[in-house]
mmCIF file of C-alpha atoms and ligand atoms in Angstrom:
data_model
loop_
_atom_site.group_PDB
_atom_site.id
_atom_site.type_symbol
_atom_site.label_atom_id
_atom_site.label_comp_id
_atom_site.label_asym_id
_atom_site.label_seq_id
_atom_site.Cartn_x
_atom_site.Cartn_y
_atom_site.Cartn_z
ATOM 1 C CA MET A 1 10.755 -18.246 12.505
ATOM 2 C CA ARG A 2 12.527 -15.119 13.639
ATOM 3 C CA ASN A 3 13.378 -11.900 11.871
ATOM 4 C CA ILE A 4 12.390 -13.211 8.485
ATOM 5 C CA ILE A 5 11.490 -10.868 5.659
ATOM 6 C CA ILE A 6 8.813 -11.654 3.092
ATOM 7 C CA THR A 7 8.539 -9.219 0.205
ATOM 8 C CA ILE A 8 5.426 -8.706 -1.873
ATOM 9 C CA ASP A 9 5.649 -6.800 -5.123
ATOM 10 C CA GLY A 10 3.107 -6.291 -7.840
ATOM 11 C CA PRO A 11 1.171 -3.702 -9.806
ATOM 12 C CA ALA A 12 -1.467 -1.292 -8.526
ATOM 13 C CA ALA A 13 -4.619 -2.892 -7.142
ATOM 14 C CA SER A 14 -3.205 -6.417 -7.367
ATOM 15 C CA GLY A 15 -4.285 -7.233 -3.809
ATOM 16 C CA LYS A 16 -0.904 -6.739 -2.131
ATOM 17 C CA GLU A 17 -2.460 -5.029 0.855
ATOM 18 C CA LYS A 18 -5.068 -7.710 1.552
ATOM 19 C CA ILE A 19 -2.497 -10.470 1.074
ATOM 20 C CA SER A 20 0.079 -8.721 3.297
ATOM 21 C CA LYS A 21 -2.475 -8.203 6.061
ATOM 22 C CA TYR A 22 -3.462 -11.855 5.877
ATOM 23 C CA ILE A 23 0.172 -13.019 6.085
ATOM 24 C CA SER A 24 0.900 -10.559 8.871
ATOM 25 C CA LYS A 25 -1.958 -11.942 10.979
ATOM 26 C CA LYS A 26 -1.472 -15.630 10.216
ATOM 27 C CA TRP A 27 2.296 -15.693 10.605
ATOM 28 C CA LYS A 28 2.596 -12.903 13.210
ATOM 29 C CA LEU A 29 4.810 -10.712 11.074
ATOM 30 C CA LYS A 30 4.905 -6.924 11.157
ATOM 31 C CA HIS A 31 3.432 -5.382 8.027
ATOM 32 C CA LEU A 32 4.995 -2.435 6.256
ATOM 33 C CA ASP A 33 3.232 -0.967 3.222
ATOM 34 C CA SER A 34 5.895 1.060 1.411
ATOM 35 C CA GLY A 35 3.272 2.677 -0.827
ATOM 36 C CA ILE A 36 1.988 4.528 2.242
ATOM 37 C CA ILE A 37 5.323 6.334 2.551
ATOM 38 C CA TYR A 38 5.186 7.525 -1.083
ATOM 39 C CA ARG A 39 1.585 8.584 -0.539
ATOM 40 C CA ARG A 40 2.391 10.440 2.707
ATOM 41 C CA LEU A 41 5.188 12.343 0.963
ATOM 42 C CA ALA A 42 2.856 13.147 -1.937
ATOM 43 C CA LEU A 43 0.305 14.534 0.528
ATOM 44 C CA VAL A 44 2.886 16.788 2.198
ATOM 45 C CA LEU A 45 4.048 18.096 -1.186
ATOM 46 C CA LEU A 46 0.476 18.720 -2.258
ATOM 47 C CA LYS A 47 -0.465 20.499 0.964
ATOM 48 C CA ASP A 48 2.644 22.659 0.892
ATOM 49 C CA LYS A 49 2.092 23.445 -2.791
ATOM 50 C CA VAL A 50 5.481 22.125 -3.836
ATOM 51 C CA ASN A 51 5.930 21.999 -7.603
ATOM 52 C CA ILE A 52 6.711 18.321 -8.182
ATOM 53 C CA LYS A 53 8.462 19.116 -11.437
ATOM 54 C CA ASN A 54 10.958 21.194 -9.490
ATOM 55 C CA VAL A 55 13.516 18.768 -8.094
ATOM 56 C CA ASN A 56 15.163 21.386 -5.863
ATOM 57 C CA GLN A 57 11.869 22.274 -4.239
ATOM 58 C CA ILE A 58 11.173 18.612 -3.438
ATOM 59 C CA LYS A 59 14.703 18.121 -2.091
ATOM 60 C CA LYS A 60 14.298 21.152 0.153
ATOM 61 C CA LYS A 61 11.000 19.837 1.475
ATOM 62 C CA LEU A 62 12.398 16.363 2.171
ATOM 63 C CA LYS A 63 15.128 17.951 4.297
ATOM 64 C CA GLU A 64 12.386 19.294 6.576
ATOM 65 C CA ILE A 65 10.845 15.842 7.052
ATOM 66 C CA SER A 66 12.436 13.595 9.658
ATOM 67 C CA ASN A 67 9.721 11.000 9.957
ATOM 68 C CA VAL A 68 6.561 9.908 8.209
ATOM 69 C CA SER A 69 3.483 8.195 9.600
ATOM 70 C CA PHE A 70 3.036 4.633 8.312
ATOM 71 C CA GLN A 71 -0.657 4.726 9.126
ATOM 72 C CA LYS A 72 -3.251 4.169 6.456
ATOM 73 C CA SER A 73 -5.797 6.932 6.017
ATOM 74 C CA ARG A 74 -8.575 7.798 3.587
ATOM 75 C CA ARG A 75 -6.835 11.088 2.775
ATOM 76 C CA ILE A 76 -3.937 9.287 1.089
ATOM 77 C CA ARG A 77 -6.136 6.895 -0.904
ATOM 78 C CA THR A 78 -7.530 9.469 -3.333
ATOM 79 C CA GLN A 79 -6.837 9.269 -7.054
ATOM 80 C CA GLU A 80 -4.964 12.576 -6.860
ATOM 81 C CA ILE A 81 -2.548 11.197 -4.264
ATOM 82 C CA SER A 82 -2.177 7.892 -6.168
ATOM 83 C CA ASN A 83 -1.091 9.766 -9.277
ATOM 84 C CA LEU A 84 1.158 12.149 -7.388
ATOM 85 C CA ALA A 85 2.821 9.278 -5.488
ATOM 86 C CA SER A 86 3.522 7.521 -8.771
ATOM 87 C CA LYS A 87 5.017 10.730 -10.190
ATOM 88 C CA ILE A 88 7.400 11.448 -7.301
ATOM 89 C CA ALA A 89 8.404 7.756 -7.192
ATOM 90 C CA VAL A 90 10.413 8.301 -10.405
ATOM 91 C CA TYR A 91 13.003 10.398 -8.559
ATOM 92 C CA ASN A 92 15.897 8.355 -7.208
ATOM 93 C CA PHE A 93 16.491 10.745 -4.284
ATOM 94 C CA VAL A 94 12.868 10.247 -3.220
ATOM 95 C CA ARG A 95 13.315 6.467 -3.399
ATOM 96 C CA ILE A 96 16.504 6.652 -1.307
ATOM 97 C CA PHE A 97 14.621 8.736 1.261
ATOM 98 C CA VAL A 98 11.770 6.192 1.398
ATOM 99 C CA ASN A 99 14.123 3.211 1.589
ATOM 100 C CA LYS A 100 15.966 4.738 4.561
ATOM 101 C CA LEU A 101 12.652 4.975 6.418
ATOM 102 C CA GLN A 102 11.979 1.314 5.648
ATOM 103 C CA TYR A 103 15.411 0.228 6.938
ATOM 104 C CA LYS A 104 14.829 2.301 10.078
ATOM 105 C CA PHE A 105 11.447 0.623 10.597
ATOM 106 C CA VAL A 106 12.990 -2.847 10.355
ATOM 107 C CA GLU A 107 15.863 -1.837 12.639
ATOM 108 C CA ASN A 108 13.476 -0.389 15.252
ATOM 109 C CA ASN A 109 11.314 -3.519 15.260
ATOM 110 C CA LYS A 110 14.125 -6.054 15.251
ATOM 111 C CA ASN A 111 12.724 -7.983 18.205
ATOM 112 C CA ASN A 112 9.733 -8.942 16.158
ATOM 113 C CA GLN A 113 9.145 -12.339 14.520
ATOM 114 C CA GLY A 114 9.767 -10.723 11.177
ATOM 115 C CA PHE A 115 8.243 -8.601 8.458
ATOM 116 C CA VAL A 116 6.007 -8.689 5.447
ATOM 117 C CA ILE A 117 6.762 -5.684 3.255
ATOM 118 C CA ASP A 118 4.883 -4.769 0.108
ATOM 119 C CA GLY A 119 5.478 -2.368 -2.754
ATOM 120 C CA ARG A 120 6.986 -2.280 -6.232
ATOM 121 C CA ASP A 121 10.720 -2.734 -5.620
ATOM 122 C CA ILE A 122 10.928 -4.490 -2.277
ATOM 123 C CA GLY A 123 12.328 -7.818 -3.490
ATOM 124 C CA SER A 124 14.284 -6.320 -6.365
ATOM 125 C CA VAL A 125 15.968 -3.379 -4.611
ATOM 126 C CA VAL A 126 15.079 -2.672 -0.978
ATOM 127 C CA PHE A 127 15.339 -6.138 0.582
ATOM 128 C CA LYS A 128 17.170 -8.173 -2.042
ATOM 129 C CA LYS A 129 18.169 -10.804 0.519
ATOM 130 C CA ALA A 130 14.635 -11.461 1.755
ATOM 131 C CA ASN A 131 13.764 -14.986 2.902
ATOM 132 C CA LEU A 132 10.834 -15.187 0.513
ATOM 133 C CA LYS A 133 9.939 -12.981 -2.437
ATOM 134 C CA LEU A 134 6.472 -12.960 -3.948
ATOM 135 C CA TYR A 135 5.229 -11.243 -7.081
ATOM 136 C CA ILE A 136 1.462 -10.867 -7.368
ATOM 137 C CA GLU A 137 -0.004 -11.193 -10.833
ATOM 138 C CA VAL A 138 -3.579 -10.216 -11.792
ATOM 139 C CA LYS A 139 -4.996 -9.142 -15.157
ATOM 140 C CA PRO A 140 -5.687 -5.367 -15.370
ATOM 141 C CA GLU A 141 -9.381 -5.999 -16.136
ATOM 142 C CA ILE A 142 -9.804 -8.053 -12.963
ATOM 143 C CA ARG A 143 -7.952 -5.461 -10.889
ATOM 144 C CA ALA A 144 -10.185 -2.709 -12.273
ATOM 145 C CA LYS A 145 -13.318 -4.771 -11.603
ATOM 146 C CA ARG A 146 -12.294 -5.387 -7.979
ATOM 147 C CA ARG A 147 -11.406 -1.733 -7.367
ATOM 148 C CA TYR A 148 -14.693 -0.654 -8.962
ATOM 149 C CA LYS A 149 -16.660 -2.953 -6.662
ATOM 150 C CA GLN A 150 -14.706 -1.692 -3.618
ATOM 151 C CA LEU A 151 -15.584 1.919 -4.448
ATOM 152 C CA ILE A 152 -19.234 1.211 -5.155
ATOM 153 C CA ASP A 153 -19.535 -0.852 -1.957
ATOM 154 C CA SER A 154 -18.097 2.014 0.063
ATOM 155 C CA GLY A 155 -20.721 4.347 -1.379
ATOM 156 C CA GLU A 156 -18.491 6.223 -3.811
ATOM 157 C CA LYS A 157 -19.326 6.959 -7.422
ATOM 158 C CA SER A 158 -17.157 5.183 -9.914
ATOM 159 C CA ILE A 159 -16.783 4.358 -13.597
ATOM 160 C CA TYR A 160 -15.206 1.017 -14.527
ATOM 161 C CA ARG A 161 -13.581 2.247 -17.751
ATOM 162 C CA LYS A 162 -12.006 5.197 -15.965
ATOM 163 C CA ILE A 163 -10.526 2.929 -13.291
ATOM 164 C CA LEU A 164 -9.135 0.546 -15.907
ATOM 165 C CA LYS A 165 -7.522 3.468 -17.705
ATOM 166 C CA GLU A 166 -5.971 4.809 -14.493
ATOM 167 C CA ILE A 167 -4.647 1.383 -13.510
ATOM 168 C CA THR A 168 -3.123 0.873 -16.962
ATOM 169 C CA LEU A 169 -1.496 4.300 -16.845
ATOM 170 C CA ARG A 170 -0.062 3.696 -13.365
ATOM 171 C CA ASP A 171 1.278 0.285 -14.480
ATOM 172 C CA GLN A 172 2.987 1.999 -17.353
ATOM 173 C CA LYS A 173 4.568 4.657 -15.097
ATOM 174 C CA ASP A 174 5.703 2.088 -12.521
ATOM 175 C CA LYS A 175 7.156 -0.277 -15.113
ATOM 176 C CA VAL A 176 9.021 2.080 -17.400
ATOM 177 C CA ARG A 177 10.650 4.433 -14.919
ATOM 178 C CA LYS A 178 14.440 4.469 -14.877
ATOM 179 C CA HIS A 179 14.956 3.885 -11.142
ATOM 180 C CA SER A 180 13.644 0.733 -9.483
ATOM 181 C CA PRO A 181 10.937 -0.037 -12.021
ATOM 182 C CA LEU A 182 8.336 -2.644 -11.176
ATOM 183 C CA ILE A 183 9.808 -6.000 -12.232
ATOM 184 C CA ILE A 184 9.537 -9.603 -11.122
ATOM 185 C CA PRO A 185 12.410 -9.732 -8.614
ATOM 186 C CA LYS A 186 15.136 -12.297 -9.101
ATOM 187 C CA GLY A 187 14.186 -15.444 -7.204
ATOM 188 C CA ALA A 188 10.573 -14.362 -6.680
ATOM 189 C CA TYR A 189 7.633 -16.750 -6.852
ATOM 190 C CA ILE A 190 4.822 -15.578 -9.072
ATOM 191 C CA ILE A 191 1.494 -15.745 -7.278
ATOM 192 C CA ASP A 192 -1.621 -15.956 -9.424
ATOM 193 C CA ASN A 193 -4.254 -13.748 -7.778
ATOM 194 C CA ASN A 194 -6.789 -13.865 -10.619
ATOM 195 C CA GLY A 195 -8.933 -16.357 -8.751
ATOM 196 C CA THR A 196 -10.345 -16.491 -5.243
ATOM 197 C CA PHE A 197 -8.488 -15.204 -2.218
ATOM 198 C CA ASN A 198 -8.449 -18.730 -0.810
ATOM 199 C CA LYS A 199 -6.646 -20.043 -3.864
ATOM 200 C CA THR A 200 -4.121 -17.231 -3.601
ATOM 201 C CA VAL A 201 -3.272 -17.721 0.054
ATOM 202 C CA LYS A 202 -3.011 -21.483 -0.402
ATOM 203 C CA GLN A 203 -0.146 -20.915 -2.863
ATOM 204 C CA ILE A 204 1.495 -18.508 -0.415
ATOM 205 C CA ASN A 205 1.109 -20.537 2.780
ATOM 206 C CA LYS A 206 2.735 -23.526 1.100
ATOM 207 C CA LEU A 207 5.782 -21.366 0.394
ATOM 208 C CA ILE A 208 5.942 -19.846 3.884
ATOM 209 C CA GLU A 209 5.729 -23.270 5.518
ATOM 210 C CA ILE A 210 9.027 -24.273 3.936
ATOM 211 C CA ILE A 211 11.051 -21.126 4.683
HETATM 212 O O1 LIG B 1 1.083 0.573 -3.612
HETATM 213 P P1 LIG B 1 0.471 1.980 -3.764
HETATM 214 O O2 LIG B 1 -0.585 2.064 -4.816
HETATM 215 O O3 LIG B 1 0.010 2.508 -2.449
HETATM 216 O O4 LIG B 1 1.691 2.897 -4.245
HETATM 217 C C1 LIG B 1 1.519 4.228 -4.643
HETATM 218 C C2 LIG B 1 2.604 4.619 -5.625
HETATM 219 O O5 LIG B 1 3.856 4.654 -4.946
HETATM 220 C C3 LIG B 1 2.808 3.668 -6.801
HETATM 221 O O6 LIG B 1 2.099 4.044 -7.959
HETATM 222 C C4 LIG B 1 4.267 3.736 -7.072
HETATM 223 C C5 LIG B 1 4.879 4.142 -5.767
HETATM 224 N N1 LIG B 1 5.565 3.039 -5.097
HETATM 225 C C6 LIG B 1 6.820 2.733 -5.545
HETATM 226 O O7 LIG B 1 7.291 3.299 -6.521
HETATM 227 N N2 LIG B 1 7.557 1.797 -4.894
HETATM 228 C C7 LIG B 1 7.064 1.148 -3.838
HETATM 229 N N3 LIG B 1 7.823 0.252 -3.209
HETATM 230 C C8 LIG B 1 5.756 1.426 -3.382
HETATM 231 C C9 LIG B 1 5.025 2.382 -4.056
#
């Protein structure tokens, strides 16, 4: 396998990150989490007090940014950044900006085995010609329960009902926006991640084996 692209799309907290990391390790593919880019941009806008309702202000700010770190960090995992990222993701010019960074990343790492890229529009818009497209499906209640447990385990305070509400709201925003809404990409395999992680990766490995 060389230079293959596997896309993973799905709603918030559906396990895309864990699944992508697993695939990346098992199949020696470079992982790119496109959500990080939206979150990094949201953090810059927040820090620089840019009014996200003012399109011209955001455009001006983006002109000042030539690159964005793809590193995960606790600072970009807060609820405030999640909501902000979802809000700026509705703007097509923001999406074009993010997509360019993704193409650059793939171009710069061409000598790699290939890539596993996750997000909301990767198989439907960004890498339409991917070798394998996956769409992760999990009920909102199960997603909320898993996120709740994650937060409690890491010592943070959390309320299940609040998490469920936030997840449902973010789903709504991601699915109804005009540009690149979250959809099941054409040709994608639907992966049921309601059960155990083992069950999930079994479905996926079977598909990767036959690429
Ligand atoms: O996957 P995530 O929760 O880190 O993504 C944060 C937000 O970024 C998400 O609510 C919507 C947006 N996003 C997007 O619109 N398209 C992507 N490919 C990835 C993320």
